[in-house]
Short mmCIF file of C-alpha atoms and ligand atoms in Angstrom, two decimals:
data_model
loop_
_atom_site.label_atom_id
_atom_site.label_comp_id
_atom_site.label_asym_id
_atom_site.label_seq_id
_atom_site.Cartn_x
_atom_site.Cartn_y
_atom_site.Cartn_z
CA MET D 1 -5.21 23.75 -3.92
CA GLY D 2 -4.48 26.41 -1.33
CA ARG D 3 -1.47 27.90 -1.61
CA ALA D 4 -1.78 28.93 2.32
CA SER D 5 -2.13 24.97 3.02
CA LEU D 6 0.97 24.19 0.90
CA GLU D 7 2.85 26.53 2.93
CA GLN D 8 1.34 25.37 6.12
CA LEU D 9 2.43 22.03 5.50
CA ALA D 10 5.79 22.80 4.04
CA GLN D 11 6.70 24.83 7.00
CA ARG D 12 6.32 21.63 9.22
CA LEU D 13 8.54 19.39 7.00
CA THR D 14 11.82 20.49 8.87
CA ARG D 15 15.12 18.50 8.73
CA ASP D 16 14.47 16.96 12.39
CA ALA D 17 10.66 16.44 12.19
CA ARG D 18 9.64 12.46 12.34
CA ILE D 19 7.53 12.42 9.15
CA THR D 20 5.29 9.26 8.54
CA VAL D 21 3.46 8.89 5.34
CA LEU D 22 0.89 6.25 4.84
CA THR D 23 -0.14 5.33 1.28
CA GLY D 24 -2.61 3.32 -0.63
CA ALA D 25 -3.66 2.44 -4.10
CA GLY D 26 -4.39 6.01 -5.13
CA VAL D 27 -0.80 6.95 -5.10
CA SER D 28 -0.17 4.31 -7.97
CA ALA D 29 -3.57 5.54 -9.74
CA ALA D 30 -1.38 7.88 -11.95
CA SER D 31 0.97 5.03 -12.85
CA GLY D 32 -1.87 3.10 -14.28
CA VAL D 33 -2.42 0.53 -11.44
CA PRO D 34 -6.17 0.13 -10.76
CA THR D 35 -7.53 1.15 -7.50
CA PHE D 36 -9.42 -1.48 -5.38
CA ARG D 37 -12.61 0.36 -4.64
CA GLY D 38 -14.44 3.29 -6.72
CA ALA D 39 -14.49 3.49 -10.70
CA GLY D 40 -12.34 1.20 -12.51
CA GLY D 41 -11.59 -1.00 -9.27
CA LEU D 42 -13.59 -4.06 -10.38
CA TRP D 43 -11.98 -7.11 -12.38
CA LYS D 44 -14.88 -9.07 -14.16
CA GLN D 45 -17.31 -7.92 -11.85
CA PHE D 46 -15.74 -9.28 -8.78
CA ALA D 47 -15.29 -7.14 -5.74
CA PRO D 48 -11.90 -7.27 -4.16
CA GLU D 49 -13.33 -8.72 -0.87
CA THR D 50 -14.52 -11.92 -2.87
CA LEU D 51 -10.91 -12.45 -4.10
CA ALA D 52 -8.83 -11.34 -1.64
CA THR D 53 -9.40 -14.14 1.09
CA PRO D 54 -8.25 -17.56 1.96
CA GLN D 55 -11.63 -18.84 1.56
CA ALA D 56 -11.87 -17.43 -2.05
CA PHE D 57 -8.43 -19.19 -2.83
CA ALA D 58 -9.34 -22.55 -1.26
CA ARG D 59 -12.65 -22.59 -3.34
CA ASP D 60 -11.08 -21.49 -6.65
CA PRO D 61 -7.45 -20.92 -6.74
CA ALA D 62 -7.25 -20.54 -10.56
CA LEU D 63 -9.80 -17.87 -10.55
CA VAL D 64 -7.98 -15.72 -7.93
CA TRP D 65 -4.64 -16.55 -9.46
CA GLU D 66 -5.99 -15.19 -12.87
CA TRP D 67 -7.00 -11.90 -10.93
CA TYR D 68 -3.35 -11.84 -9.82
CA ASP D 69 -1.86 -12.65 -13.04
CA TRP D 70 -3.71 -9.91 -14.67
CA ARG D 71 -2.85 -7.41 -11.75
CA ARG D 72 1.11 -8.49 -12.18
CA GLN D 73 0.90 -8.15 -15.88
CA THR D 74 -0.55 -4.51 -15.49
CA ILE D 75 1.88 -3.45 -12.79
CA ALA D 76 4.70 -4.90 -14.79
CA ALA D 77 3.80 -2.51 -17.55
CA CYS D 78 3.55 0.57 -14.97
CA ALA D 79 6.55 2.96 -13.79
CA PRO D 80 6.62 5.19 -10.60
CA ASN D 81 5.00 8.59 -11.07
CA ALA D 82 5.82 12.00 -9.42
CA ALA D 83 4.09 11.15 -6.07
CA HIS D 84 6.35 8.05 -5.60
CA ARG D 85 9.63 10.25 -6.82
CA VAL D 86 8.45 12.96 -4.10
CA LEU D 87 8.47 10.37 -1.29
CA ALA D 88 11.62 8.69 -2.44
CA ASN D 89 13.01 12.13 -2.23
CA TRP D 90 11.86 12.87 1.27
CA SER D 91 13.01 9.26 2.34
CA ARG D 92 16.49 10.71 1.49
CA ARG D 93 16.19 14.26 2.97
CA PHE D 94 14.63 13.56 6.31
CA PRO D 95 16.44 11.32 8.38
CA SER D 96 13.41 10.37 10.64
CA PHE D 97 11.14 9.86 7.45
CA GLN D 98 9.13 6.36 7.44
CA LEU D 99 6.83 5.00 4.64
CA ILE D 100 4.19 2.69 5.48
CA THR D 101 2.42 1.24 2.43
CA GLN D 102 -0.52 -0.82 1.99
CA ASN D 103 0.48 -1.37 -1.62
CA VAL D 104 1.86 -4.70 -2.96
CA ASP D 105 2.81 -3.34 -6.35
CA GLY D 106 6.57 -2.37 -5.34
CA LEU D 107 6.54 0.99 -7.11
CA HIS D 108 7.68 2.85 -3.94
CA GLU D 109 10.72 0.72 -3.98
CA ARG D 110 11.14 1.19 -7.57
CA ALA D 111 11.30 4.79 -7.00
CA GLY D 112 14.04 4.31 -4.62
CA THR D 113 12.52 4.99 -1.38
CA GLU D 114 14.31 3.98 1.69
CA ARG D 115 12.60 2.51 4.80
CA VAL D 116 9.36 1.33 3.29
CA LEU D 117 7.14 -0.81 5.45
CA ARG D 118 4.78 -2.91 3.40
CA LEU D 119 1.76 -3.90 5.52
CA HIS D 120 0.06 -6.37 3.00
CA GLY D 121 3.14 -8.00 1.49
CA SER D 122 4.23 -8.00 -2.30
CA ILE D 123 2.54 -9.17 -5.35
CA TRP D 124 6.00 -9.99 -6.67
CA GLU D 125 6.52 -12.84 -3.76
CA VAL D 126 4.71 -16.36 -3.37
CA SER D 127 4.61 -18.97 -0.81
CA CYS D 128 3.72 -22.62 -0.46
CA TRP D 129 -0.16 -22.94 0.36
CA GLN D 130 0.55 -26.01 2.20
CA ARG D 131 3.73 -24.55 4.03
CA CYS D 132 5.72 -27.48 3.19
CA ALA D 133 8.71 -28.08 5.19
CA ALA D 134 11.31 -27.71 2.33
CA ALA D 135 9.85 -24.28 0.93
CA PRO D 136 11.32 -21.07 2.16
CA ALA D 137 8.51 -18.98 3.77
CA ARG D 138 8.37 -17.07 0.87
CA TRP D 139 10.14 -16.36 -2.43
CA ARG D 140 10.29 -13.96 -5.34
CA ASN D 141 8.50 -14.84 -8.77
CA GLU D 142 8.32 -12.07 -11.16
CA ASP D 143 6.78 -13.99 -14.16
CA ALA D 144 4.30 -12.10 -15.97
CA PRO D 145 2.06 -13.85 -17.31
CA LEU D 146 2.79 -16.84 -15.26
CA GLN D 147 4.04 -19.83 -16.67
CA ARG D 148 0.90 -21.59 -15.51
CA ILE D 149 -2.33 -21.05 -13.66
CA PRO D 150 -2.45 -22.00 -10.73
CA PRO D 151 1.48 -22.00 -10.41
CA THR D 152 2.76 -24.81 -8.35
CA CYS D 153 5.26 -24.99 -5.40
CA PRO D 154 8.75 -26.50 -6.69
CA HIS D 155 9.29 -28.30 -3.43
CA CYS D 156 6.05 -30.27 -2.94
CA GLY D 157 4.03 -29.86 -6.00
CA GLY D 158 0.97 -28.33 -4.39
CA LEU D 159 -0.40 -24.79 -4.86
CA VAL D 160 1.70 -21.55 -4.14
CA ARG D 161 -0.33 -18.49 -3.06
CA PRO D 162 0.44 -14.81 -3.58
CA GLY D 163 2.94 -13.34 -0.92
CA VAL D 164 0.11 -10.81 0.12
CA VAL D 165 -1.97 -10.38 3.05
CA TRP D 166 -5.69 -11.22 2.40
CA PHE D 167 -8.87 -10.11 4.69
CA GLY D 168 -8.96 -12.10 7.88
CA GLU D 169 -5.30 -12.85 7.77
CA GLY D 170 -2.92 -11.28 10.40
CA LEU D 171 -0.07 -8.71 9.20
CA ASP D 172 3.45 -9.86 10.02
CA PRO D 173 3.91 -8.74 13.56
CA ASP D 174 7.24 -7.23 12.70
CA VAL D 175 6.08 -4.77 10.39
CA LEU D 176 2.93 -4.23 12.41
CA ASP D 177 4.94 -3.36 15.43
CA ALA D 178 7.38 -0.92 13.25
CA ALA D 179 4.30 0.84 11.99
CA GLN D 180 2.77 1.24 15.06
CA ALA D 181 6.06 2.67 16.38
CA ALA D 182 6.40 5.17 13.32
CA SER D 183 2.68 6.23 14.02
CA ASP D 184 4.04 8.32 17.03
CA CYS D 185 5.28 10.99 14.85
CA ASP D 186 5.49 15.08 14.34
CA VAL D 187 3.68 14.97 10.89
CA PHE D 188 1.46 12.00 9.56
CA LEU D 189 0.22 11.98 5.98
CA THR D 190 -2.46 9.69 4.46
CA VAL D 191 -2.00 9.58 0.85
CA GLY D 192 -4.39 7.72 -1.81
CA THR D 193 -6.15 5.31 0.71
CA SER D 194 -9.81 4.94 1.05
CA SER D 195 -9.12 4.45 5.09
CA VAL D 196 -11.71 1.51 5.45
CA VAL D 197 -9.25 -1.40 5.76
CA TYR D 198 -7.75 -2.09 9.20
CA PRO D 199 -5.31 -2.29 10.96
CA ALA D 200 -3.93 0.25 8.38
CA ALA D 201 -6.71 2.82 8.93
CA SER D 202 -5.81 2.93 12.66
CA PHE D 203 -2.42 4.64 12.28
CA PHE D 204 -3.90 7.79 11.41
CA GLU D 205 -5.90 7.66 14.69
CA GLU D 206 -2.72 6.63 16.52
CA ALA D 207 -0.82 9.36 15.07
CA ARG D 208 -3.58 12.10 16.49
CA ARG D 209 -3.48 10.24 19.83
CA HIS D 210 0.28 11.01 19.63
CA GLY D 211 -0.33 14.80 19.05
CA ALA D 212 0.96 14.54 15.16
CA PHE D 213 0.13 17.21 12.64
CA THR D 214 -2.25 15.06 10.29
CA VAL D 215 -2.72 15.63 6.56
CA GLU D 216 -4.85 13.87 4.02
CA VAL D 217 -3.94 13.82 0.38
CA ASN D 218 -6.96 12.35 -1.76
CA PRO D 219 -9.52 13.52 -4.49
CA GLU D 220 -12.24 12.10 -2.68
CA ALA D 221 -13.76 12.45 1.08
CA THR D 222 -12.83 9.13 3.51
CA PRO D 223 -13.45 8.39 7.15
CA ALA D 224 -10.14 10.28 7.78
CA SER D 225 -11.02 13.53 6.54
CA ALA D 226 -13.03 15.00 9.36
CA MET D 227 -10.27 14.27 11.60
CA ALA D 228 -7.18 15.70 9.56
CA ASP D 229 -5.68 19.09 10.25
CA LEU D 230 -5.31 19.78 6.72
CA VAL D 231 -7.17 18.27 3.78
CA PHE D 232 -5.86 18.48 -0.07
CA ARG D 233 -8.86 17.42 -2.11
CA ALA D 234 -6.51 16.60 -5.18
CA PRO D 235 -4.27 13.86 -6.60
CA ALA D 236 -1.08 12.85 -4.89
CA GLU D 237 0.98 13.24 -8.16
CA VAL D 238 -0.25 16.97 -8.19
CA VAL D 239 -0.12 17.95 -4.58
CA LEU D 240 3.27 16.48 -3.62
CA PRO D 241 5.17 18.12 -6.24
CA GLU D 242 3.71 21.43 -5.57
CA LEU D 243 5.01 21.47 -1.99
CA LYS D 244 8.13 23.77 -1.93
CA LEU D 245 10.47 22.70 0.73
CA PRO D 246 12.52 25.43 2.59
C1 BJW Z 301 -6.28 8.96 -5.27
C2 BJW Z 301 -5.96 8.99 -6.47
C3 BJW Z 301 -4.75 9.83 -6.64
C4 BJW Z 301 -7.71 7.83 -6.44
N1 BJW Z 301 -4.21 10.45 -5.62
N2 BJW Z 301 -5.77 9.60 -3.95
C5 BJW Z 301 -11.43 -3.36 12.68
C6 BJW Z 301 -12.95 -2.85 12.07
C7 BJW Z 301 -13.54 -3.58 11.04
C8 BJW Z 301 -12.81 -4.63 10.46
C9 BJW Z 301 -11.67 -4.81 10.76
C10 BJW Z 301 -11.06 -4.52 11.86
N3 BJW Z 301 -9.72 -4.95 12.07
C11 BJW Z 301 -9.83 -6.01 11.14
C12 BJW Z 301 -10.72 -5.79 10.49
C13 BJW Z 301 -11.13 -6.77 9.27
C14 BJW Z 301 -10.29 -6.50 7.94
C15 BJW Z 301 -11.00 -4.98 7.58
O1 BJW Z 301 -10.50 -3.97 7.65
N4 BJW Z 301 -12.23 -5.10 7.00
C16 BJW Z 301 -12.89 -3.89 6.48
C17 BJW Z 301 -12.88 -3.75 5.07
C18 BJW Z 301 -14.16 -3.67 7.24
N5 BJW Z 301 -9.08 -6.59 8.12
C19 BJW Z 301 -8.37 -7.67 7.85
O2 BJW Z 301 -8.60 -8.64 7.57
C20 BJW Z 301 -6.68 -7.46 7.95
N6 BJW Z 301 -6.14 -8.40 9.10
C21 BJW Z 301 -6.19 -8.27 10.21
O3 BJW Z 301 -6.91 -7.31 10.87
O4 BJW Z 301 -5.74 -9.39 10.93
C22 BJW Z 301 -6.28 -9.44 12.32
C23 BJW Z 301 -7.63 -10.19 12.12
C24 BJW Z 301 -7.79 -11.24 11.72
C25 BJW Z 301 -9.17 -11.87 11.60
C26 BJW Z 301 -10.13 -10.97 12.17
C27 BJW Z 301 -10.09 -9.78 12.74
C28 BJW Z 301 -8.67 -9.40 12.89
C29 BJW Z 301 -6.07 -7.66 6.76
C30 BJW Z 301 -6.49 -6.73 5.60
C31 BJW Z 301 -5.67 -7.08 4.28
C32 BJW Z 301 -6.22 -5.98 3.03
N7 BJW Z 301 -5.85 -6.75 2.07
C33 BJW Z 301 -6.17 -6.26 0.90
C34 BJW Z 301 -5.75 -7.12 -0.39
C35 BJW Z 301 -3.95 -7.21 -0.50
C36 BJW Z 301 -3.62 -7.82 -1.55
C37 BJW Z 301 -3.68 -7.41 -2.79
O5 BJW Z 301 -3.44 -6.51 -3.27
O6 BJW Z 301 -4.40 -8.37 -3.72
O7 BJW Z 301 -5.38 -4.89 0.62
S1 BJW Z 301 -7.62 -5.62 0.47
C38 BJW Z 301 -7.06 -4.03 -0.55
O8 BJW Z 301 -7.38 -2.99 0.32
C39 BJW Z 301 -5.58 -4.15 -0.44
C40 BJW Z 301 -5.36 -2.62 -0.04
O9 BJW Z 301 -4.09 -2.61 0.50
C41 BJW Z 301 -6.54 -2.34 0.83
C42 BJW Z 301 -6.54 -0.72 1.20
O10 BJW Z 301 -7.11 -0.32 0.01
P1 BJW Z 301 -6.53 1.31 -0.55
O11 BJW Z 301 -5.35 1.31 -0.76
O12 BJW Z 301 -7.18 2.30 0.71
O13 BJW Z 301 -7.45 1.36 -1.89
P2 BJW Z 301 -8.57 1.86 -2.23
O14 BJW Z 301 -9.22 1.53 -3.64
O15 BJW Z 301 -9.93 1.30 -1.25
O16 BJW Z 301 -8.58 3.33 -2.06
C43 BJW Z 301 -8.35 4.22 -3.20
C44 BJW Z 301 -8.14 5.55 -2.63
O17 BJW Z 301 -7.32 6.43 -3.48
C45 BJW Z 301 -9.40 6.23 -3.00
O18 BJW Z 301 -9.78 6.92 -1.72
C46 BJW Z 301 -9.37 7.19 -4.12
O19 BJW Z 301 -10.19 8.42 -3.68
C47 BJW Z 301 -8.04 7.70 -3.97
N8 BJW Z 301 -7.29 8.06 -4.98
N9 BJW Z 301 -6.74 8.34 -7.28
C48 BJW Z 301 -4.60 10.13 -4.56
N10 BJW Z 301 -4.32 10.20 -8.12
ZN1 ZN Z 302 5.47 -26.63 -1.34
#
């Protein structure tokens, strides 16, 4: 990892800089949370695209819940790593810092990060699949393992679903607006994401359009790599702690 590149980035992280960081599954990899794509990304031979959809849930809710139950148990046993901790520090140090995460694991929050925008919801929340009138829009459920699969709505007895955003579903419009606004920044880092899922992947391009200095931290190349001003081809938990801020 280039010392010169580290210094180049550190110099841009000034107190008044508007710094936005977009994270993906790779930021939690060192905590032991499996990523979606690439080595170790599969659960029982199922690609995430075949499980993370409303159609898959409608077809076989128990199968989809088994996957989420396995992930919830895995995440419950994980703790934030050095990358989460550095970003939590930045959120306290830089008044205009904004974190946008695609992760549903809650590890940024557990590390104490302020101003977290969760694009894809939370694996620790659920909602009524029928959207029955008696149930709130969503509520927390931290049982790991779940008491029964599939879990049921305490208000109507029907199915509940994970409080996450599946393929083909829209993101929360307020969160989306806030993430778009945060893409107008001075320094934009994309950390541990394959940059293939939209609209999350568009924020990097959006930041460039606004003239931001763009940085990628990822051991593998992604569609964002060719556009970045700086690329750190190394794990987030190694690169971020190496940055020596003035
Ligand atoms: C490390 C590391 C270490 C490893 N350190 N790095 C425009 C163009 C084409 C398609 C679309 C488009 N707009 C919308 C779409 C459709 C679709 C989409 O994007 N499809 C593409 C895949 C083609 N998008 C949607 O449907 C979205 N909704 C939407 O746009 O609504 C409007 C609309 C509706 C209908 C039609 C059209 C528009 C919703 C997307 C929801 C994504 N949901 C999931 C599941 C969430 C719930 C759950 O967790 O179960 O979100 S899918 C999954 O992918 C999850 C992730 O958040 C997301 C991104 O994955 P991520 O984080 O990048 O992980 P990986 O595994 O892919 O990559 C890990 C990376 O880490 C790798 O690069 C490693 O190298 C790296 N790494 N160790 C640093 N130590
Ligand atoms: Zn209900």
